[in-house]
Tab-separated table of C-alpha atoms and ligand atoms in Angstrom:
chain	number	residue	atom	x	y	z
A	1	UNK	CA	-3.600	-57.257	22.540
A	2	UNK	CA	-5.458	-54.260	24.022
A	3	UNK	CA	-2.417	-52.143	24.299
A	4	UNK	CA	-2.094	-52.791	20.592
A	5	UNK	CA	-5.336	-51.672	19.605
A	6	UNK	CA	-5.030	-48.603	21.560
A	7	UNK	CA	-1.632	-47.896	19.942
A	8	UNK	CA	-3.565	-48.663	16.980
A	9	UNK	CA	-6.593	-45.938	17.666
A	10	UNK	CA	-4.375	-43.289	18.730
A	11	UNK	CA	-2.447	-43.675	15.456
A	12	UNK	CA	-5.352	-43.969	13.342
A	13	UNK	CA	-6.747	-40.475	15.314
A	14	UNK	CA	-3.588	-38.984	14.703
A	15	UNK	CA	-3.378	-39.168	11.061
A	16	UNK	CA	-7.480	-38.194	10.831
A	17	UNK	CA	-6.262	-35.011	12.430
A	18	UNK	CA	-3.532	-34.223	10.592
A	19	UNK	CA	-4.691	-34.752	7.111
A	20	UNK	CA	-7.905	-32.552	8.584
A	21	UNK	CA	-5.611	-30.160	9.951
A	22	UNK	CA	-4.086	-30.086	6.226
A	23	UNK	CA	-6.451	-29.415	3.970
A	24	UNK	CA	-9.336	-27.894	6.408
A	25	UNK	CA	-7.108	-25.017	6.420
A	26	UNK	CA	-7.080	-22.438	3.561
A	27	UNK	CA	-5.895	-22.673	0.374
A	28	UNK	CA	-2.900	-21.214	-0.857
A	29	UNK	CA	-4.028	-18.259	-3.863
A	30	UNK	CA	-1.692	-20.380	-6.146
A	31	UNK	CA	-4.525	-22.968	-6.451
A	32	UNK	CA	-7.859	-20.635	-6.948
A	33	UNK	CA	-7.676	-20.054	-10.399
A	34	UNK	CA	-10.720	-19.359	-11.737
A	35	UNK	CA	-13.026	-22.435	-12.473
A	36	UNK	CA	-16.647	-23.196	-12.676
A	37	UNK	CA	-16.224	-26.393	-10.823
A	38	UNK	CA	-15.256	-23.871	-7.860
A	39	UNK	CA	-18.563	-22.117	-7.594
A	40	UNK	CA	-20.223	-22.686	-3.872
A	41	UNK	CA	-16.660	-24.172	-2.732
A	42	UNK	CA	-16.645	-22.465	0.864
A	43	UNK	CA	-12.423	-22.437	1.176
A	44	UNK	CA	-11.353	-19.314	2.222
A	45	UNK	CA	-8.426	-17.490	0.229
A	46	UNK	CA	-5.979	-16.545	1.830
A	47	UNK	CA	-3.529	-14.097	0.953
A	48	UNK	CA	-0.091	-12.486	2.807
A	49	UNK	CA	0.862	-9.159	2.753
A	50	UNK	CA	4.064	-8.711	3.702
A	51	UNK	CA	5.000	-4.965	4.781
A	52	UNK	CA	8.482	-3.328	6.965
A	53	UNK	CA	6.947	-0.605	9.029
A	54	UNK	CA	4.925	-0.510	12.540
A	55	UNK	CA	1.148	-0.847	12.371
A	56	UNK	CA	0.482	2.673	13.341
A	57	UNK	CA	2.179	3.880	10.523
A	58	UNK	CA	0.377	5.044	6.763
A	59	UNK	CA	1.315	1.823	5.469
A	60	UNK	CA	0.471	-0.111	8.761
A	61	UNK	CA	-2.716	1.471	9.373
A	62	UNK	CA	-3.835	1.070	5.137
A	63	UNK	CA	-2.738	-2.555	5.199
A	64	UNK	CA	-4.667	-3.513	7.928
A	65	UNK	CA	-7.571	-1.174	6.324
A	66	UNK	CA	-6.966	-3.333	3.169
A	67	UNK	CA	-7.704	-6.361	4.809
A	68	UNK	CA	-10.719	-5.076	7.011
A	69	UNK	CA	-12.353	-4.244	3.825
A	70	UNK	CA	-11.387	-7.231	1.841
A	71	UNK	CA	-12.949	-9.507	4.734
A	72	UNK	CA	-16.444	-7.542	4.782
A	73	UNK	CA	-16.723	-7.101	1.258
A	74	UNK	CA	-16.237	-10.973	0.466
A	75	UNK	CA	-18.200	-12.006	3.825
A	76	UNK	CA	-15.032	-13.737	4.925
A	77	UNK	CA	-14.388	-15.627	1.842
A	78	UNK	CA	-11.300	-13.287	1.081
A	79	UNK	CA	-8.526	-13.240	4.061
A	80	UNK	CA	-5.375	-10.858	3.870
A	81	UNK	CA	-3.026	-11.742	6.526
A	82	UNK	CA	-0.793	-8.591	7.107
A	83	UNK	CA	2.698	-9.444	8.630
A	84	UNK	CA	4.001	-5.700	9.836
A	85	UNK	CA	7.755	-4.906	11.066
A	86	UNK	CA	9.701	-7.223	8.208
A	87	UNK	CA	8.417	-9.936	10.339
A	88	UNK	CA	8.399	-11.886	7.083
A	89	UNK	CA	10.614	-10.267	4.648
A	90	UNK	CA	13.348	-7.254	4.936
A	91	UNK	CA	12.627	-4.860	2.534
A	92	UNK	CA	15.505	-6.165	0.398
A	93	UNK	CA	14.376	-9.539	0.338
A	94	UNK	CA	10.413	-8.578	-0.272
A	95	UNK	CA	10.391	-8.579	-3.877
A	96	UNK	CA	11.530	-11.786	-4.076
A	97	UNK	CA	9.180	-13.399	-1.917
A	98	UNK	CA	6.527	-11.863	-3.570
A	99	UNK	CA	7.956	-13.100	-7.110
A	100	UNK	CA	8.593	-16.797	-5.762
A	101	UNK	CA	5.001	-16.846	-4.159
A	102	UNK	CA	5.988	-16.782	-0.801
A	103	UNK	CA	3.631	-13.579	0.109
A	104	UNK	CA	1.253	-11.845	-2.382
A	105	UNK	CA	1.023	-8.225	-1.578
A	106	UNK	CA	3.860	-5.973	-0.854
A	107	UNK	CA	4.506	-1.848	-0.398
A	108	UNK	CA	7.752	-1.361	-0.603
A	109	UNK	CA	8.601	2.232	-0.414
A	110	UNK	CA	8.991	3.409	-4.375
A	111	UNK	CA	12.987	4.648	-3.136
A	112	UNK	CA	13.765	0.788	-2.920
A	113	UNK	CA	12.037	0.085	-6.821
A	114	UNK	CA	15.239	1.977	-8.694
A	115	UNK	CA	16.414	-2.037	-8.861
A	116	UNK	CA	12.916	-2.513	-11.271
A	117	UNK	CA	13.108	0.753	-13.000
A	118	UNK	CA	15.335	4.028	-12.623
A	119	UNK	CA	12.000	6.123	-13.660
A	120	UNK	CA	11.383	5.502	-10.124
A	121	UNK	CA	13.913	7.750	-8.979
A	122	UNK	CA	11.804	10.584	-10.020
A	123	UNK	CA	9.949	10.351	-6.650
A	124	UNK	CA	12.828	11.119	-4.729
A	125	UNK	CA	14.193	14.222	-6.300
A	126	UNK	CA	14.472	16.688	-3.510
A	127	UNK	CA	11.911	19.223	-2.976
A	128	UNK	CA	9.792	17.642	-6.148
A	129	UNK	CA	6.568	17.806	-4.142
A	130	UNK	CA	5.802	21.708	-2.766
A	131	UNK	CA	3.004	20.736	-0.580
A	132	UNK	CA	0.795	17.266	-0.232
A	133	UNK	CA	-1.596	18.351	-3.083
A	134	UNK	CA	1.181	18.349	-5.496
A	135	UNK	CA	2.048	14.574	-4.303
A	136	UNK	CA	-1.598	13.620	-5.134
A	137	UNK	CA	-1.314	15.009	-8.591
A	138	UNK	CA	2.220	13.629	-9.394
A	139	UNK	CA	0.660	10.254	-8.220
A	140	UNK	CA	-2.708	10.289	-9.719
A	141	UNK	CA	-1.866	11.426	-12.775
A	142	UNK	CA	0.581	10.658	-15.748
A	143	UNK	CA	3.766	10.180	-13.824
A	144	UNK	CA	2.338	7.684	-11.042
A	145	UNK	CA	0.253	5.522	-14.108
A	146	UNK	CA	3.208	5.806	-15.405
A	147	UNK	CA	5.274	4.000	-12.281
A	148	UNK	CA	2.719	1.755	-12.225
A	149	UNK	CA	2.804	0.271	-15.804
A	150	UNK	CA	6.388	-0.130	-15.270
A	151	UNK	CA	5.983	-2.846	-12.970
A	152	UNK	CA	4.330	-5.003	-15.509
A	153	UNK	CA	7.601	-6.076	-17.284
A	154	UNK	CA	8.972	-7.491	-14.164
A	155	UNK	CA	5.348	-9.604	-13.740
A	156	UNK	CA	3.817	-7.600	-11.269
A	157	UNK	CA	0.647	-6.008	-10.788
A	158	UNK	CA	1.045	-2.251	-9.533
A	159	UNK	CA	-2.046	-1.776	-7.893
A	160	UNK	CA	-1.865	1.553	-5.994
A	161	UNK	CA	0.614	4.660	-4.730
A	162	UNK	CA	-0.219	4.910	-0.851
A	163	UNK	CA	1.520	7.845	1.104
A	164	UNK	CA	3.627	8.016	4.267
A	165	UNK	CA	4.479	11.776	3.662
A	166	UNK	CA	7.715	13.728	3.530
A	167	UNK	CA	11.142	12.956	5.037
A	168	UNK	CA	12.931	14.666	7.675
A	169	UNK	CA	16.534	14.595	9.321
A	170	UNK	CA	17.636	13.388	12.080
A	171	UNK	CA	21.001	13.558	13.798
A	172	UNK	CA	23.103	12.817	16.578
A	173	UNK	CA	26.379	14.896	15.965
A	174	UNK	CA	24.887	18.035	15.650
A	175	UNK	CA	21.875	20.368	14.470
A	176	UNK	CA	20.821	20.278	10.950
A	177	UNK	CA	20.351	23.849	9.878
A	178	UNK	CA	21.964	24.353	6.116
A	179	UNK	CA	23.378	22.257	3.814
A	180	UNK	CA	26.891	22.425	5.162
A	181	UNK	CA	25.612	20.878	7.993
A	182	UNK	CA	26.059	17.542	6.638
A	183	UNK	CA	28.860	17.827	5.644
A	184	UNK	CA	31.060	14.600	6.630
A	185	UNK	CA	28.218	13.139	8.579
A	186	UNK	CA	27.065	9.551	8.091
A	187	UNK	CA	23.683	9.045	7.616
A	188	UNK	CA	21.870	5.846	6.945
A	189	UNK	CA	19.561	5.988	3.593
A	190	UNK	CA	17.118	3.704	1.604
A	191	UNK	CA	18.508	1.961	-1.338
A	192	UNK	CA	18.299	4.483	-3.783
A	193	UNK	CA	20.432	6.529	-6.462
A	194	UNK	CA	18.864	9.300	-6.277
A	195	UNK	CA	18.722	9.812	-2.520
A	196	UNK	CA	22.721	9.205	-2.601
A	197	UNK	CA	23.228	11.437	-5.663
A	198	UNK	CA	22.029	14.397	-2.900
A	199	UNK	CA	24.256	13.212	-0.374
A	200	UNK	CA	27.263	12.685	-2.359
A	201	UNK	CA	26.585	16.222	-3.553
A	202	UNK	CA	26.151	17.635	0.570
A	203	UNK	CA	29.494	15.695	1.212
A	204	UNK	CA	27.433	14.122	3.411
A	205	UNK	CA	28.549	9.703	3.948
A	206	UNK	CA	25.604	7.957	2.936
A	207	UNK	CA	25.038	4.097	4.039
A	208	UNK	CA	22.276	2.157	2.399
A	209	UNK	CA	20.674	-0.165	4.312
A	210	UNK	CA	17.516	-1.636	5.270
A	211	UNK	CA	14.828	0.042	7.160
A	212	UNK	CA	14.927	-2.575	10.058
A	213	UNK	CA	18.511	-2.010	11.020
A	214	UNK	CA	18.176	1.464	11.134
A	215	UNK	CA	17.695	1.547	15.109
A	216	UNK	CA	20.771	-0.369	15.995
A	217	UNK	CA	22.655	1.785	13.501
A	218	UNK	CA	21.732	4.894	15.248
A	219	UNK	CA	21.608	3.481	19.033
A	220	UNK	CA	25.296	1.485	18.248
A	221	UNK	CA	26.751	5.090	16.522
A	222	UNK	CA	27.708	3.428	13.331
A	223	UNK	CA	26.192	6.016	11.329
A	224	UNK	CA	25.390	9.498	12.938
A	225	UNK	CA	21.960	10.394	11.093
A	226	UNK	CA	19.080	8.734	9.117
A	227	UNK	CA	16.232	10.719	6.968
A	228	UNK	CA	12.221	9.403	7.653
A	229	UNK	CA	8.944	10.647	7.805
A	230	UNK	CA	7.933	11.688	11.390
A	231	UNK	CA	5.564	8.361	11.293
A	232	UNK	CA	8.650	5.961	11.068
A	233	UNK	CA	10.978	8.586	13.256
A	234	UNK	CA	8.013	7.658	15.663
A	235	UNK	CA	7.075	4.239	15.649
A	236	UNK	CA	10.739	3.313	15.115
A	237	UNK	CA	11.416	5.185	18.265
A	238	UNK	CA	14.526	6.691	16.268
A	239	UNK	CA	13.856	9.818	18.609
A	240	UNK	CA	15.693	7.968	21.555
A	241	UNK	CA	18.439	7.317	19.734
A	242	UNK	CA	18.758	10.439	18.183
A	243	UNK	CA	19.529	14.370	19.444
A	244	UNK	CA	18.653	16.230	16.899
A	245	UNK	CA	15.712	16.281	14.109
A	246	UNK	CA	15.014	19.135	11.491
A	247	UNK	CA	11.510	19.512	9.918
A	248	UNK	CA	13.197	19.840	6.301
A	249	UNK	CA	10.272	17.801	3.977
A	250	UNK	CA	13.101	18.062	1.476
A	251	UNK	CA	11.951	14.570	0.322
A	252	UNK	CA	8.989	12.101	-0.756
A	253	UNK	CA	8.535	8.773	1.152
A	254	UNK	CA	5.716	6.475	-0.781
A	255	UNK	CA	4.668	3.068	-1.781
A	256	UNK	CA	3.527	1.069	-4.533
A	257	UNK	CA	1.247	-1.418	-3.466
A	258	UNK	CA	1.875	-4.350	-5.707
A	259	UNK	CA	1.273	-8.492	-6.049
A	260	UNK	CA	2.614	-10.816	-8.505
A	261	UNK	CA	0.851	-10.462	-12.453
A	262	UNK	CA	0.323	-14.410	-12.647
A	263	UNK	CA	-0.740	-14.677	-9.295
A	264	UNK	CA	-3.449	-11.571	-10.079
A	265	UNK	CA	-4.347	-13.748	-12.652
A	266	UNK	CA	-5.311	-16.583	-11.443
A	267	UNK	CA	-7.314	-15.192	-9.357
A	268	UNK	CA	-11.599	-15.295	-10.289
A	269	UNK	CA	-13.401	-11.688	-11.618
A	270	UNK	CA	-14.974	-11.533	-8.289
A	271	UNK	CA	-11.863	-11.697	-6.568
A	272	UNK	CA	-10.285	-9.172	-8.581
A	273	UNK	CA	-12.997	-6.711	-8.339
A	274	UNK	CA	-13.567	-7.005	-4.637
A	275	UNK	CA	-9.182	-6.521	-4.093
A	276	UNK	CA	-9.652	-3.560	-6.699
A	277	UNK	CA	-13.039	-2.168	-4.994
A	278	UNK	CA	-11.499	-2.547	-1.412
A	279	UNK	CA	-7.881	-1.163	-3.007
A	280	UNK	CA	-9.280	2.090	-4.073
A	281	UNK	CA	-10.968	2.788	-0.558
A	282	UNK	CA	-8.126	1.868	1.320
A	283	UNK	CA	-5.733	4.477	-1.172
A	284	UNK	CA	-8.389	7.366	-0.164
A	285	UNK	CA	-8.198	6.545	3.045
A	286	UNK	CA	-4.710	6.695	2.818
A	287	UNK	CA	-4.279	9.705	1.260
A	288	UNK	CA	-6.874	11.413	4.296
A	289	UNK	CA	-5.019	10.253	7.134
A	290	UNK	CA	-1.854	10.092	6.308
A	291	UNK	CA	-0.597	13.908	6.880
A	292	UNK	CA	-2.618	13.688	10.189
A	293	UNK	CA	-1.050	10.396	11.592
A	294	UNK	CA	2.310	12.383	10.905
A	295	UNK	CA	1.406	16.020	12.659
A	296	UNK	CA	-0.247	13.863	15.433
A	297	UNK	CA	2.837	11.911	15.911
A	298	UNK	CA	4.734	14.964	15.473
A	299	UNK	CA	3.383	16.118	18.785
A	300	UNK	CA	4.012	12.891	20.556
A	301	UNK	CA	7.683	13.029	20.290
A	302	UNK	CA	7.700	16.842	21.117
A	303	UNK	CA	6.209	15.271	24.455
A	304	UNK	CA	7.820	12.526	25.111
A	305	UNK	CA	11.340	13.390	23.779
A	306	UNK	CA	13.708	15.916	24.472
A	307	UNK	CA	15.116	15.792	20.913
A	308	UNK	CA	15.751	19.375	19.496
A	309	UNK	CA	13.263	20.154	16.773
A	310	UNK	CA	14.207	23.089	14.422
A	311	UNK	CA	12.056	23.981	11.063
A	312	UNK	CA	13.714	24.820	8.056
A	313	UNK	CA	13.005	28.795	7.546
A	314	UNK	CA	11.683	29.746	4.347
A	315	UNK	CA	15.363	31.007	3.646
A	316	UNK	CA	17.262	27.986	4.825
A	317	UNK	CA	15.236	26.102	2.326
A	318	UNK	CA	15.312	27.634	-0.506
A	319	UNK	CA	19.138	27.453	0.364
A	320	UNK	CA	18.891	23.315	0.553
A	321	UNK	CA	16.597	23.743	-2.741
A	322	UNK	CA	19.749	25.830	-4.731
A	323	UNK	CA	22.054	23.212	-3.673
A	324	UNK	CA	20.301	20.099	-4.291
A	325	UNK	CA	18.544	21.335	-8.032
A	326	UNK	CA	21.699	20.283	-9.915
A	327	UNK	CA	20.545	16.504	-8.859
A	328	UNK	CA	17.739	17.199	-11.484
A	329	UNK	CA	20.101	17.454	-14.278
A	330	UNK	CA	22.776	15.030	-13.330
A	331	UNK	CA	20.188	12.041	-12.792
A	332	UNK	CA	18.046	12.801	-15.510
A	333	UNK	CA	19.823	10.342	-18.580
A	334	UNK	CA	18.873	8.103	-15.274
A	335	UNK	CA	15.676	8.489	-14.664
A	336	UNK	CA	14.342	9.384	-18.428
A	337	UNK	CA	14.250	13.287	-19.376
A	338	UNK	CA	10.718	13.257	-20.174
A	339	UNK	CA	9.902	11.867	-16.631
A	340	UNK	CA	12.620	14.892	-15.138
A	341	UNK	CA	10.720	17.475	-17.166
A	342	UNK	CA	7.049	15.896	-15.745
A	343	UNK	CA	8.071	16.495	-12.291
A	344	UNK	CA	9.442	20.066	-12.714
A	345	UNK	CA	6.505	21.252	-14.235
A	346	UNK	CA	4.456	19.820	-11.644
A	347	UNK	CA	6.834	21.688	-8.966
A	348	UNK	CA	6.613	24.871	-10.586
A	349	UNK	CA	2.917	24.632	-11.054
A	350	UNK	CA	2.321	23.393	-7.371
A	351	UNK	CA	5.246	26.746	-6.369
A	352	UNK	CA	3.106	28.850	-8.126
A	353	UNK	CA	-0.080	27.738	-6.319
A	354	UNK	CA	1.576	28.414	-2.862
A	355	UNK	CA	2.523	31.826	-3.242
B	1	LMR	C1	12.745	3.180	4.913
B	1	LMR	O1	13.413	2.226	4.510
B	1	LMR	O2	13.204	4.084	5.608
B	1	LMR	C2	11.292	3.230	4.535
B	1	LMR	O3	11.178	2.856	3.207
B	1	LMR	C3	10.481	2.291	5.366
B	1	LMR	C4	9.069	2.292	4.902
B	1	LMR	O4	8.669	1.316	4.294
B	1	LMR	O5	8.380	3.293	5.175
């Protein structure tokens, strides 16, 4: 008789804790639409934000920013959970997941978005961005409200362009100096027409794939080369894998912050305005530290690597920049021609400016 009642307490104390367990813990985003009955309810809401890169990365360090200023702002009633390194997602599978619920803010890098919209592509035309000042105008002006609104016919709510910074190349077979360079080399790319149109056009062998298999590409030699931003060349650790890099910024690497529209919705005006409030912060935040994170990091591989750095001379460039320009033309039925003619005035302004 006693052993039954104890079986019987322990039982009864196990299903107290796990229906407390249950529903102490937050609630999902999915069921906070706005409601007066919900005024004073002290649940937390909790949102995931799903992202590929390392932490100490633009888009690492600005998620985690996101979510520092989120927290304060709401006094803890608004949680973002950031999952870093595709510990969630891949970057081919993010969308998705963010569609379906599963997470509720993504960046994916604006390369991977041509799947959404071609006008996309526009971002990764080579050399469309002369210096960082002309990637804050493309972005905050007509083209990037442009990229933005774009989203909304797929049901999702572009929130914000946040910058990594410009791509480099890397490469194991041998120094990357002109175009010819490339030629027959394999090089592992983001999902993007645009960014193959270039290689196809260098006769270079271009392999889209994800960002998180890049490594063991490299380190197993089934692709000689990959082109990143210093930041990701860094935190990736692609350096070890890899003999030689050239400082060619012949390309933009981005993101468009973005959740799901219905999900946005449901969400009360408070909430809204403290994610907007805390977004636009976090996107000048961005925008300050992200050229520094990648000349710091810069450094850090020049001392701990002995990967062979070379900088594209003003001549080799504008060599890369003659052979490259006929992408404009060829992709623009693509991309849109009034988006194509956007960008190149903003180039030739942003030239002029330099010189
Ligand atoms: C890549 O796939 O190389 C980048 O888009 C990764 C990232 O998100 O910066």
């Amino acid at each position: 008789m006693k052993r039954t009642l104890t079986l019987l307490l322990l039982l009864t104390v196990g299903i107290a804790a796990a229906l407390f367990i249950a529903f102490h813990n937050s609630t999902p985003p999915e069921a906070l639409s706005y409601d007066d009955d919900q005024e004073g309810l002290k649940d937390q809401i909790v949102f995931k934000f799903s992202h590929v890169v390392a932490e100490n990365t633009p888009k690492g360090l600005a998620a985690n920013k996101f979510a520092e200023l989120v927290y304060e702002k709401s006094n803890g009633d608004i949680k973002i959970e950031v999952f870093p390194n595709g510990s969630l997602y891949s970057d081919i599978e993010e969308i998705n997941a963010l569609k379906e619920g599963q997470v509720h803010f993504i960046a994916p890098s604006t390369s991977k978005l041509g799947m959404l919209s071609p006008k996309w592509g526009v971002l990764d035309l080579p050399f469309a961005f002369p210096d960082h000042k002309a990637i804050q105008a493309g972005l905050n002006g007509k083209i990037g409200d442009q990229l933005l609104q774009s989203l909304e016919k797929d049901g999702l709510k572009g929130l914000a362009h946040w910058t990594n910074g410009f791509k480099q190349i890397t490469s194991n077979k041998r120094p990357v100096y002109s175009p010819d360079d490339l030629k027959g080399q394999s090089l592992r790319i983001m999902q993007s027409k645009v960014i193959q149109a270039q290689y196809d056009l260098l006769d270079a062998d271009a392999h889209q794939d994800s960002f998180n298999s890049t490594y063991q590409l490299l380190e197993a030699g089934q692709v000689d080369g990959e082109e990143n931003t210093i930041s990701n060349i860094y935190s990736k650790k692609f350096y070890n894998v890899q003999k030689h890099l050239t400082i060619s910024n012949h390309g933009y690497l981005g993101y468009a912050v973005m959740m799901d529209q219905q999900v946005w919705k449901r969400q009360s005006e408070k909430t809204q305005q403290i994610l907007l409030e805390a977004m636009e912060e976090t996107t000048a935040w961005n925008e300050r530290h992200s050229i520094k994170l990648n000349e710091e990091q810069l450094e850090l591989i020049k001392q701990h690597s002995s990967i062979e750095i070379h900088e594209l001379t003003e001549t080799q460039k504008q060599e890369w920049i003659n052979k490259l320009d006929p992408v404009y033309d060829d992709l623009a039925p693509y991309i849109g021609k009034e988006l194509v003619e956007d960008i190149k005035k903003l180039r030739k302004q942003y030239e002029a400016d330099g010189t």
